Coordinates of N, CA and C in Angstrom, one line a residue:
M14 N 0.9 -1.0 -0.2 CA -0.1 -0.2 -0.5 C 1.0 1.3 -0.3
A15 N 0.2 1.7 -0.8 CA 1.6 3.4 -1.2 C 1.1 4.4 0.6
K16 N 2.6 4.7 1.0 CA 2.4 5.3 1.9 C 1.7 6.6 1.9
K17 N 1.2 7.2 2.8 CA -0.1 8.4 2.5 C 0.9 9.7 2.7
S18 N 1.3 11.0 2.5 CA 1.6 12.1 2.6 C 1.5 13.1 3.9
K19 N 2.7 13.3 4.4 CA 2.0 14.3 5.5 C 0.9 15.5 5.1
A20 N 0.6 15.7 3.9 CA -0.1 16.4 3.4 C -1.7 16.1 3.5
L21 N -1.7 14.4 3.1 CA -2.8 14.0 2.9 C -3.3 13.3 4.9
R22 N -2.8 13.6 5.4 CA -2.5 12.9 6.5 C -3.2 13.4 7.6
A23 N -2.7 15.0 7.1 CA -3.3 16.0 7.9 C -4.7 16.3 7.4
A24 N -5.4 16.0 5.9 CA -6.6 16.1 5.2 C -7.5 15.5 6.4
I25 N -7.2 14.4 6.3 CA -7.8 13.2 6.4 C -7.9 13.1 7.9
E26 N -7.0 14.1 8.8 CA -7.5 13.9 10.5 C -8.5 14.7 10.5
K27 N -8.9 16.2 9.7 CA -9.8 16.7 10.1 C -11.5 16.3 9.5
I28 N -11.3 15.4 8.9 CA -12.8 14.7 8.8 C -12.8 13.0 9.7
D29 N -14.4 13.2 10.4 CA -14.7 12.1 11.0 C -15.2 10.9 9.9
A30 N -14.6 10.2 9.9 CA -14.5 9.3 8.2 C -16.3 8.2 8.9
T31 N -16.4 8.0 10.1 CA -17.9 7.5 10.9 C -19.0 8.4 10.4
K32 N -19.3 9.9 10.0 CA -20.3 10.8 9.7 C -20.4 11.3 8.5
A33 N -21.6 11.2 8.0 CA -22.2 11.8 6.9 C -22.6 13.0 6.9
Y34 N -21.7 14.0 6.1 CA -22.2 15.5 6.4 C -23.4 16.0 5.4
S35 N -24.0 17.1 6.2 CA -24.4 17.5 4.8 C -24.2 18.4 3.4
V36 N -24.8 18.4 2.8 CA -24.0 18.9 1.7 C -23.3 20.0 1.7
E37 N -23.6 21.0 2.7 CA -22.9 22.3 2.5 C -21.9 22.0 3.5
E38 N -21.9 21.5 4.4 CA -20.8 20.7 5.3 C -20.0 19.7 4.5
A39 N -20.1 19.4 3.6 CA -19.2 18.3 3.1 C -18.5 19.2 1.8
V40 N -18.9 20.5 1.5 CA -18.2 20.8 0.6 C -17.3 21.6 1.3
A41 N -17.8 22.1 2.2 CA -17.1 23.4 2.8 C -15.6 22.2 3.2
L42 N -15.8 21.4 3.6 CA -14.8 20.2 4.3 C -13.7 19.7 2.9
A43 N -14.5 19.5 2.4 CA -13.4 18.7 1.2 C -12.9 20.1 0.4
K44 N -13.0 21.8 0.4 CA -12.4 22.4 -0.1 C -11.6 22.6 1.0
E45 N -11.7 22.8 2.6 CA -10.5 23.1 3.6 C -9.5 21.6 3.4
T46 N -9.7 20.5 2.9 CA -8.7 19.6 2.9 C -8.2 19.4 1.8
S47 N -8.5 20.3 0.9 CA -7.9 20.7 -0.6 C -6.4 20.9 0.2
F48 N -5.4 20.3 -0.4 CA -4.5 20.7 -0.2 C -2.9 20.9 -1.3
A49 N -3.6 20.8 -2.8 CA -3.2 20.8 -4.1 C -2.6 21.9 -4.2
K50 N -1.4 22.2 -5.0 CA -0.9 23.5 -5.0 C -1.7 24.3 -6.5
F51 N -2.5 24.1 -7.0 CA -2.9 24.5 -8.0 C -4.6 24.3 -8.1
D52 N -5.2 25.1 -8.5 CA -6.9 25.0 -8.6 C -7.8 23.8 -8.7
A53 N -7.9 23.0 -7.7 CA -8.1 21.4 -8.0 C -9.5 21.6 -8.3
T54 N -9.5 20.1 -8.9 CA -11.5 20.1 -9.3 C -12.1 19.6 -7.6
V55 N -13.0 19.9 -8.2 CA -14.2 19.3 -7.0 C -14.8 18.4 -7.3
E56 N -14.8 17.1 -7.4 CA -15.9 15.8 -7.8 C -16.5 15.0 -6.9
V57 N -17.5 15.0 -7.4 CA -18.7 14.2 -6.8 C -18.5 12.7 -7.7
A58 N -19.0 12.0 -6.0 CA -18.6 10.3 -6.2 C -20.0 10.0 -5.6
Y59 N -21.0 8.4 -6.9 CA -21.7 8.1 -6.4 C -21.9 6.3 -6.3
N60 N -22.4 6.5 -5.6 CA -22.7 4.4 -6.0 C -23.8 4.2 -6.2
L61 N -24.2 3.8 -6.9 CA -25.4 3.7 -6.8 C -26.3 2.4 -6.4
N62 N -27.2 2.2 -6.3 CA -27.6 0.3 -6.2 C -28.8 0.0 -7.5
I63 N -27.6 -0.2 -8.4 CA -28.5 -0.8 -9.6 C -27.6 -1.4 -10.6
D64 N -28.1 -1.8 -11.1 CA -27.5 -3.2 -12.2 C -27.4 -3.0 -13.8
V65 N -26.3 -2.5 -13.6 CA -25.8 -2.0 -15.2 C -26.2 -3.1 -16.1
K66 N -26.1 -3.9 -15.4 CA -25.9 -5.3 -16.8 C -27.5 -5.3 -17.2
K67 N -28.3 -4.9 -16.6 CA -29.6 -4.9 -17.1 C -30.1 -3.4 -17.9
S68 N -30.3 -3.7 -19.4 CA -30.3 -2.7 -20.0 C -31.4 -1.2 -19.4
D69 N -32.5 -1.9 -18.7 CA -33.4 -0.7 -18.5 C -33.1 -0.7 -16.7
Q70 N -31.6 -0.3 -16.4 CA -31.6 0.2 -15.0 C -29.6 0.7 -15.4
Q71 N -29.7 1.0 -16.9 CA -28.3 1.7 -17.3 C -28.4 3.4 -17.1
I72 N -27.4 3.9 -16.3 CA -27.9 5.8 -16.6 C -26.7 6.2 -17.0
R73 N -27.0 7.0 -18.1 CA -26.3 8.3 -18.9 C -26.8 9.4 -19.0
G74 N -26.4 10.2 -19.3 CA -26.6 11.7 -19.7 C -26.0 13.0 -19.5
A75 N -26.7 13.6 -20.0 CA -25.5 15.4 -19.2 C -26.5 16.5 -19.4
M76 N -25.9 17.0 -18.5 CA -26.6 18.4 -17.9 C -25.3 19.5 -17.8
V77 N -26.2 20.8 -17.3 CA -25.1 22.2 -17.7 C -25.5 22.7 -16.4
L78 N -24.3 22.4 -15.5 CA -24.2 23.2 -14.7 C -24.3 24.4 -14.4
P79 N -25.5 25.1 -13.3 CA -25.4 26.2 -13.0 C -24.3 27.4 -13.4
N80 N -23.0 26.9 -12.3 CA -22.5 27.3 -12.5 C -21.1 26.9 -13.2
G81 N -21.4 26.2 -13.7 CA -20.0 25.8 -14.8 C -18.8 24.9 -14.1
T82 N -18.0 24.7 -14.7 CA -17.0 23.9 -14.1 C -15.7 24.3 -13.9
G83 N -15.7 25.6 -14.1 CA -14.6 26.0 -14.3 C -13.3 26.0 -15.6
K84 N -13.8 25.1 -16.1 CA -13.1 24.8 -17.6 C -13.7 24.9 -19.0
T85 N -12.9 25.6 -19.5 CA -13.8 26.3 -21.2 C -13.5 25.4 -21.9
A86 N -14.8 24.3 -21.9 CA -14.1 23.2 -23.0 C -13.7 23.9 -24.5
R87 N -12.9 22.6 -24.8 CA -12.3 22.3 -26.1 C -13.1 21.6 -27.1
V88 N -13.8 22.6 -27.8 CA -14.6 21.5 -28.6 C -14.3 21.4 -29.9
L89 N -15.1 20.5 -30.4 CA -14.4 19.2 -32.0 C -15.8 19.0 -32.5
V90 N -16.3 19.7 -33.6 CA -17.6 19.1 -34.4 C -17.7 18.8 -35.6
F91 N -17.8 18.0 -35.6 CA -18.1 17.2 -37.2 C -19.2 17.2 -37.9
A92 N -19.4 18.4 -38.5 CA -20.4 18.9 -39.6 C -19.5 19.5 -41.0
K93 N -20.4 19.3 -42.2 CA -20.1 20.0 -43.6 C -21.5 21.0 -43.5
G94 N -20.7 22.0 -44.9 CA -21.5 22.9 -45.6 C -22.1 23.6 -44.0
A95 N -23.3 24.0 -44.0 CA -24.2 25.3 -43.2 C -24.4 24.7 -41.7
K96 N -23.8 23.4 -41.9 CA -24.3 22.7 -40.0 C -22.2 23.4 -39.7
A97 N -21.6 23.5 -40.9 CA -20.4 23.4 -40.2 C -19.4 25.0 -39.7
E98 N -21.0 25.8 -40.6 CA -20.5 27.0 -40.2 C -21.4 27.9 -39.0
E99 N -22.3 26.7 -39.1 CA -23.3 26.9 -37.4 C -22.4 26.8 -36.7
A100 N -21.3 26.0 -36.6 CA -20.9 25.1 -35.5 C -19.6 26.3 -35.4
T101 N -18.9 26.6 -36.3 CA -18.0 27.6 -36.1 C -18.7 29.0 -35.6
A102 N -19.7 29.6 -36.2 CA -20.4 30.6 -35.1 C -21.0 30.6 -34.0
A103 N -21.2 29.7 -33.6 CA -21.0 29.0 -31.9 C -20.1 28.9 -31.0
G104 N -19.0 29.0 -32.1 CA -17.5 29.0 -31.1 C -17.1 27.7 -31.0
A105 N -17.4 27.1 -31.5 CA -16.6 25.7 -32.1 C -14.8 25.6 -32.4
D106 N -14.2 25.1 -31.0 CA -12.3 25.6 -31.8 C -12.4 24.3 -33.0
F107 N -13.0 23.4 -33.1 CA -11.9 23.0 -34.0 C -13.7 22.6 -35.2
V108 N -14.0 22.3 -36.4 CA -14.7 22.0 -37.1 C -14.3 21.6 -38.4
G109 N -14.8 20.3 -38.6 CA -14.4 19.5 -40.0 C -15.2 18.1 -40.3
A110 N -14.3 17.3 -41.2 CA -15.3 16.5 -41.3 C -13.9 15.3 -41.4
E111 N -13.7 14.8 -42.9 CA -13.0 13.3 -43.3 C -11.4 13.9 -42.7
E112 N -11.0 14.8 -42.9 CA -9.6 15.5 -42.9 C -9.5 15.2 -41.1
L113 N -10.5 15.2 -39.7 CA -10.3 15.4 -38.8 C -10.1 13.9 -38.2
V114 N -10.5 12.6 -38.8 CA -10.5 11.2 -38.7 C -9.0 11.3 -38.8
T115 N -8.1 11.9 -40.3 CA -6.9 11.1 -39.9 C -6.3 11.7 -39.4
K116 N -6.3 13.3 -39.0 CA -6.1 13.8 -38.2 C -5.5 13.1 -36.4
I117 N -6.6 12.6 -36.2 CA -7.2 12.1 -34.4 C -6.7 10.9 -34.4
N118 N -7.0 9.8 -35.8 CA -5.5 8.5 -35.8 C -3.8 8.9 -35.7
G119 N -3.8 10.1 -36.2 CA -2.6 10.1 -36.1 C -2.4 10.7 -35.0
G120 N -3.0 10.8 -33.6 CA -2.6 10.8 -32.5 C -2.6 12.2 -31.7
W121 N -3.5 13.2 -32.3 CA -3.9 14.5 -32.1 C -5.4 14.6 -31.2
L122 N -4.9 14.7 -30.1 CA -6.3 14.7 -29.2 C -6.6 15.7 -27.9
D123 N -6.4 16.8 -28.8 CA -6.4 18.9 -27.8 C -7.2 18.7 -28.1
F124 N -8.7 18.2 -27.7 CA -10.1 17.9 -27.4 C -11.0 18.1 -26.1
D125 N -11.6 18.5 -25.7 CA -12.4 17.6 -24.3 C -13.9 17.1 -24.6
V126 N -15.0 18.2 -26.3 CA -16.1 17.5 -26.5 C -15.9 17.5 -28.0
V127 N -16.9 16.2 -28.3 CA -16.5 16.0 -29.9 C -18.5 15.8 -29.8
I128 N -18.5 16.7 -30.8 CA -20.2 16.6 -31.3 C -19.8 16.1 -33.2
A129 N -21.4 15.9 -33.4 CA -21.4 15.3 -34.7 C -22.9 15.3 -34.8
T130 N -22.9 16.0 -36.5 CA -24.5 16.0 -37.0 C -24.5 14.5 -37.2
P131 N -26.0 13.7 -37.7 CA -26.1 12.3 -37.5 C -25.3 12.0 -39.0
D132 N -26.2 13.1 -39.2 CA -25.0 12.5 -41.0 C -23.4 12.2 -41.2
M133 N -22.8 12.8 -39.8 CA -21.7 12.2 -39.8 C -21.1 11.0 -39.0
M134 N -21.7 10.5 -38.3 CA -21.6 9.7 -37.3 C -20.7 8.3 -38.4
A135 N -21.3 8.0 -39.7 CA -20.6 7.0 -40.6 C -19.2 7.3 -40.7
V136 N -18.4 8.4 -40.3 CA -17.1 8.7 -40.4 C -16.6 8.8 -39.1
V137 N -17.8 9.2 -38.2 CA -16.9 9.2 -37.0 C -17.1 8.2 -36.2
G138 N -17.5 7.5 -36.6 CA -17.6 5.8 -36.6 C -16.4 5.2 -37.0
R139 N -15.6 5.5 -37.3 CA -14.0 5.3 -37.1 C -13.3 5.6 -36.5
L140 N -13.5 6.1 -35.8 CA -12.5 6.5 -34.3 C -13.0 6.3 -33.0
G141 N -14.1 5.2 -33.9 CA -14.6 4.3 -32.3 C -13.1 4.0 -31.7
R142 N -12.2 3.0 -31.5 CA -11.4 2.6 -30.7 C -10.6 4.1 -30.2
V143 N -10.6 5.0 -30.6 CA -10.0 6.2 -29.7 C -10.7 7.0 -29.3
L144 N -11.9 7.3 -29.2 CA -12.4 8.2 -29.4 C -13.5 7.4 -27.8
G145 N -13.2 6.1 -27.8 CA -14.6 5.1 -26.9 C -14.1 5.4 -25.4
P146 N -12.8 4.6 -25.5 CA -12.2 5.1 -24.3 C -12.2 5.2 -23.5
R147 N -12.4 7.0 -24.3 CA -12.0 8.4 -23.6 C -13.2 8.8 -23.8
N148 N -14.2 8.1 -23.4 CA -15.6 9.1 -23.3 C -15.5 10.1 -24.2
L149 N -15.2 10.1 -25.4 CA -15.6 10.6 -26.0 C -16.0 11.0 -27.6
M150 N -16.8 9.8 -27.3 CA -17.8 9.7 -28.7 C -19.4 9.7 -28.5
P151 N -19.5 11.2 -29.7 CA -20.8 11.6 -29.6 C -21.9 10.8 -29.8
N152 N -22.7 10.6 -28.1 CA -23.8 10.0 -28.4 C -25.4 10.7 -28.5
P153 N -26.4 10.2 -28.7 CA -27.4 10.7 -29.0 C -28.1 11.5 -26.8
K154 N -27.4 10.5 -26.3 CA -28.3 10.5 -24.9 C -27.3 11.6 -24.4
T155 N -26.2 11.9 -24.5 CA -25.7 13.2 -23.8 C -25.9 14.9 -25.2
G156 N -26.6 14.4 -26.1 CA -26.9 15.5 -26.7 C -25.6 16.3 -27.6
T157 N -25.3 15.0 -27.7 CA -23.7 15.3 -28.7 C -23.8 14.8 -29.9
V158 N -24.9 14.1 -30.2 CA -25.8 14.2 -32.0 C -26.3 14.2 -32.2
T159 N -26.7 15.6 -32.6 CA -27.3 16.3 -33.4 C -27.7 17.2 -33.6
M160 N -28.6 17.4 -34.5 CA -28.2 18.8 -36.0 C -28.6 20.4 -35.0
D161 N -28.8 20.4 -34.3 CA -29.0 21.9 -33.4 C -26.9 21.8 -32.7
V162 N -26.1 22.0 -34.0 CA -24.8 22.6 -33.1 C -24.9 23.3 -32.5
T163 N -25.8 24.7 -33.1 CA -25.2 25.5 -31.3 C -25.7 25.5 -30.5
K164 N -26.9 24.9 -30.5 CA -27.0 24.4 -28.6 C -26.1 23.8 -28.1
A165 N -25.5 22.6 -28.4 CA -24.4 21.7 -27.9 C -23.5 22.4 -27.8
V166 N -22.5 23.4 -28.7 CA -21.5 23.9 -28.1 C -21.7 24.8 -27.5
E167 N -22.5 25.3 -27.0 CA -22.9 26.5 -26.3 C -22.7 26.4 -25.2
E168 N -23.7 24.9 -24.8 CA -23.9 24.0 -23.5 C -22.3 23.3 -23.3
S169 N -21.7 23.0 -23.9 CA -20.1 22.2 -23.9 C -19.6 23.5 -23.3
K170 N -19.5 24.8 -23.5 CA -18.5 25.9 -23.3 C -19.4 26.2 -22.1
A171 N -20.3 26.1 -21.8 CA -21.0 26.9 -20.6 C -20.9 25.8 -19.5
G172 N -20.4 24.7 -19.1 CA -20.7 23.6 -18.3 C -21.0 22.5 -18.3
K173 N -21.2 22.2 -19.6 CA -22.2 20.9 -19.4 C -20.9 19.6 -19.0
V174 N -21.8 18.5 -18.2 CA -21.1 17.4 -17.9 C -22.1 16.8 -17.7
N175 N -21.2 15.2 -18.1 CA -21.8 14.2 -18.5 C -21.5 12.8 -17.0
Y176 N -22.3 12.3 -17.5 CA -22.4 10.9 -16.2 C -23.0 10.1 -16.8
R177 N -22.3 9.3 -16.1 CA -22.5 7.9 -16.6 C -22.2 6.7 -15.7
A178 N -22.7 5.3 -15.4 CA -22.8 4.6 -14.6 C -21.7 3.7 -15.1
D179 N -20.9 3.3 -14.3 CA -19.7 2.3 -15.1 C -20.7 0.8 -14.1
K180 N -19.5 -0.2 -14.3 CA -19.9 -1.4 -14.2 C -20.1 -1.3 -12.5
A181 N -19.8 -0.8 -11.5 CA -20.0 -1.5 -10.0 C -21.0 -0.5 -10.0
G182 N -22.0 0.3 -10.7 CA -23.3 1.5 -10.2 C -22.3 2.7 -9.6
N183 N -21.0 3.4 -10.4 CA -20.5 4.4 -10.1 C -20.6 5.8 -10.9
V184 N -20.9 6.8 -9.9 CA -20.9 7.8 -11.0 C -20.0 8.9 -10.9
H185 N -19.1 9.3 -11.1 CA -18.6 10.4 -10.9 C -18.2 11.6 -12.3
V186 N -18.6 12.7 -11.6 CA -18.7 14.1 -11.8 C -18.0 14.8 -11.6
P187 N -17.3 15.5 -12.1 CA -16.8 17.7 -11.3 C -17.9 18.3 -11.2
I188 N -17.7 19.3 -10.4 CA -18.7 20.4 -10.0 C -18.3 21.7 -10.2
G189 N -17.4 21.4 -10.3 CA -16.4 22.6 -10.2 C -15.0 22.6 -9.8
K190 N -14.3 24.1 -8.8 CA -13.3 23.8 -8.7 C -12.9 24.4 -8.0
V191 N -11.6 24.2 -6.6 CA -12.1 24.4 -5.6 C -12.0 26.5 -5.1
S192 N -11.6 27.2 -6.0 CA -12.0 28.5 -6.1 C -13.1 28.8 -6.2
F193 N -13.9 28.0 -6.6 CA -15.7 28.4 -6.3 C -15.8 28.8 -4.8
D194 N -16.8 29.7 -5.1 CA -17.6 30.1 -3.6 C -18.5 28.9 -3.1
T195 N -18.4 28.4 -2.5 CA -18.5 27.0 -1.6 C -20.5 27.3 -2.0
E196 N -21.0 28.6 -1.9 CA -22.6 28.2 -2.5 C -22.3 28.0 -4.0
K197 N -21.7 28.4 -4.6 CA -21.8 28.0 -5.8 C -21.5 26.4 -6.0
L198 N -20.5 25.9 -5.8 CA -20.5 24.3 -5.5 C -21.6 24.3 -5.3
V199 N -22.5 24.2 -4.1 CA -23.5 23.4 -3.6 C -24.6 23.5 -4.5
E200 N -24.7 24.6 -5.2 CA -25.6 24.9 -6.0 C -25.6 23.4 -7.4
N201 N -24.4 23.9 -7.6 CA -24.0 23.1 -8.6 C -24.2 21.4 -8.2
F202 N -23.8 21.0 -7.0 CA -24.3 19.9 -6.4 C -25.8 19.5 -6.0
K203 N -26.2 20.4 -6.0 CA -27.2 20.5 -5.5 C -28.0 19.7 -7.0
A204 N -27.8 20.6 -7.8 CA -28.4 20.3 -9.5 C -28.2 18.7 -10.4
L205 N -26.8 18.8 -9.6 CA -26.6 17.3 -10.3 C -27.8 16.4 -9.3
N206 N -27.3 16.8 -8.3 CA -28.1 15.3 -7.2 C -29.6 15.1 -7.5
A207 N -30.4 16.4 -8.1 CA -31.7 16.3 -8.7 C -31.6 15.5 -9.8
V208 N -30.7 15.9 -10.8 CA -30.4 15.0 -12.1 C -30.4 13.2 -11.8
I209 N -29.6 13.2 -10.8 CA -28.8 11.8 -11.3 C -30.2 10.8 -9.9
A210 N -31.1 11.5 -8.9 CA -32.3 11.4 -8.3 C -33.6 11.1 -9.0
A211 N -33.2 11.7 -10.3 CA -34.7 11.7 -11.2 C -34.5 10.7 -12.0
A212 N -33.2 10.3 -12.3 CA -32.7 9.0 -13.2 C -32.8 7.7 -12.9
K213 N -33.4 7.8 -11.5 CA -33.6 6.2 -10.9 C -34.0 5.3 -11.5
P214 N -33.8 4.2 -12.0 CA -34.6 3.1 -13.1 C -35.5 2.3 -12.1
A215 N -37.1 2.6 -12.8 CA -38.1 2.3 -12.0 C -37.8 0.7 -11.2
A216 N -36.6 0.0 -12.2 CA -36.4 -1.5 -11.6 C -35.3 -1.4 -10.6
S217 N -35.1 -0.6 -10.1 CA -34.0 -0.2 -8.7 C -35.0 -0.8 -7.4
K218 N -34.6 -1.9 -6.9 CA -35.1 -1.6 -5.5 C -34.2 -1.1 -4.2
G219 N -34.3 -1.0 -3.0 CA -34.0 -0.8 -1.9 C -33.9 1.3 -2.0
T220 N -32.6 1.4 -1.5 CA -31.8 2.5 -1.5 C -31.1 2.8 -2.5
Y221 N -31.6 3.4 -3.1 CA -30.9 3.7 -4.8 C -29.6 4.2 -4.7
I222 N -29.2 5.8 -3.7 CA -28.1 5.9 -3.5 C -27.0 5.3 -2.3
A223 N -26.4 4.5 -2.5 CA -25.8 3.6 -1.4 C -24.8 4.3 -0.8
N224 N -24.0 4.8 -1.3 CA -23.1 6.2 -0.8 C -22.9 7.4 -1.6
L225 N -22.4 7.9 -1.4 CA -22.2 9.8 -2.0 C -21.1 9.8 -1.2
S226 N -20.0 10.5 -1.7 CA -19.0 11.3 -1.5 C -18.5 12.7 -2.0
V227 N -17.8 13.8 -2.1 CA -17.4 15.2 -2.7 C -15.6 15.0 -2.2
T228 N -15.2 15.6 -3.1 CA -13.4 15.3 -2.9 C -12.9 16.4 -3.8
T229 N -11.4 16.4 -3.6 CA -10.9 17.2 -4.3 C -9.7 16.4 -5.1
T230 N -9.4 17.1 -6.3 CA -8.1 16.3 -6.1 C -7.2 16.2 -5.7
M231 N -6.3 14.8 -5.4 CA -5.7 14.4 -4.5 C -5.9 14.4 -3.2
G232 N -7.2 15.2 -2.9 CA -7.5 15.0 -1.0 C -8.5 14.2 -0.9
P233 N -8.9 14.5 0.4 CA -9.8 13.0 0.9 C -11.1 12.9 0.6
G234 N -11.8 12.1 0.8 CA -13.3 12.4 0.3 C -13.9 12.3 1.5
V235 N -15.1 13.0 1.8 CA -15.7 13.4 2.8 C -17.4 12.8 2.1
K236 N -18.0 11.7 3.2 CA -19.2 11.2 2.7 C -20.3 12.2 2.8
V237 N -21.4 12.3 2.7 CA -22.5 13.2 2.2 C -23.3 12.2 2.4
D238 N -24.3 12.9 3.3 CA -25.7 12.6 3.6 C -26.8 13.4 2.7
S239 N -27.3 11.9 1.7 CA -28.0 12.0 0.6 C -29.4 12.8 0.8
A240 N -29.5 12.5 2.5 CA -30.9 12.6 2.9 C -31.1 15.2 3.4
S241 N -29.8 14.9 3.4 CA -29.6 16.5 3.6 C -29.7 17.3 2.2
F242 N -30.3 16.9 1.1 CA -31.0 17.5 0.4 C -31.9 17.8 -0.1

């Protein structure tokens, strides 16, 4: 087991591991125990009581956080003609078609979000092995396969985040930066929680949110009482 650093041990000592804090307390404590020498990301981690092997219990989607993420996404759009012009006007960083496939297959990955019009998905599909493992593949469920490229680009730039349950039912989503006011982080957290709660599958039995915590890059996790929402 890796040895904990002095800074991490000091941060852990400030947290009561037996307690589930209110959302406001947890966010404030996560900020307080962040010891990174940069503006760390604040992330929420859910463990949901779902069986993702069943198609009716898979959770995936996207939302725009009220106060953004603190990071301006670099947006790439696969489109042609008028839709390409629309994407450029909306503020997309990169717009193109087949030539982008060649560039990406050559190792270029200087982008955070990929959007495509439906007619371009046959082209984008050739990048499945590159984009898929990085969760960058456009998908209608996250609003990244669409004819409304203006909306998709603007939302991505405004702080859109994706959420998806992994094989163990875990969902990890960034809600901002340590430099954010606590109130803004709490507002983002509450907005995210409302979306996750609303996504509960009808087939899910028992306690839906089995465990919930908030943490910062390199920092310790702080348990959150889901009832505090």
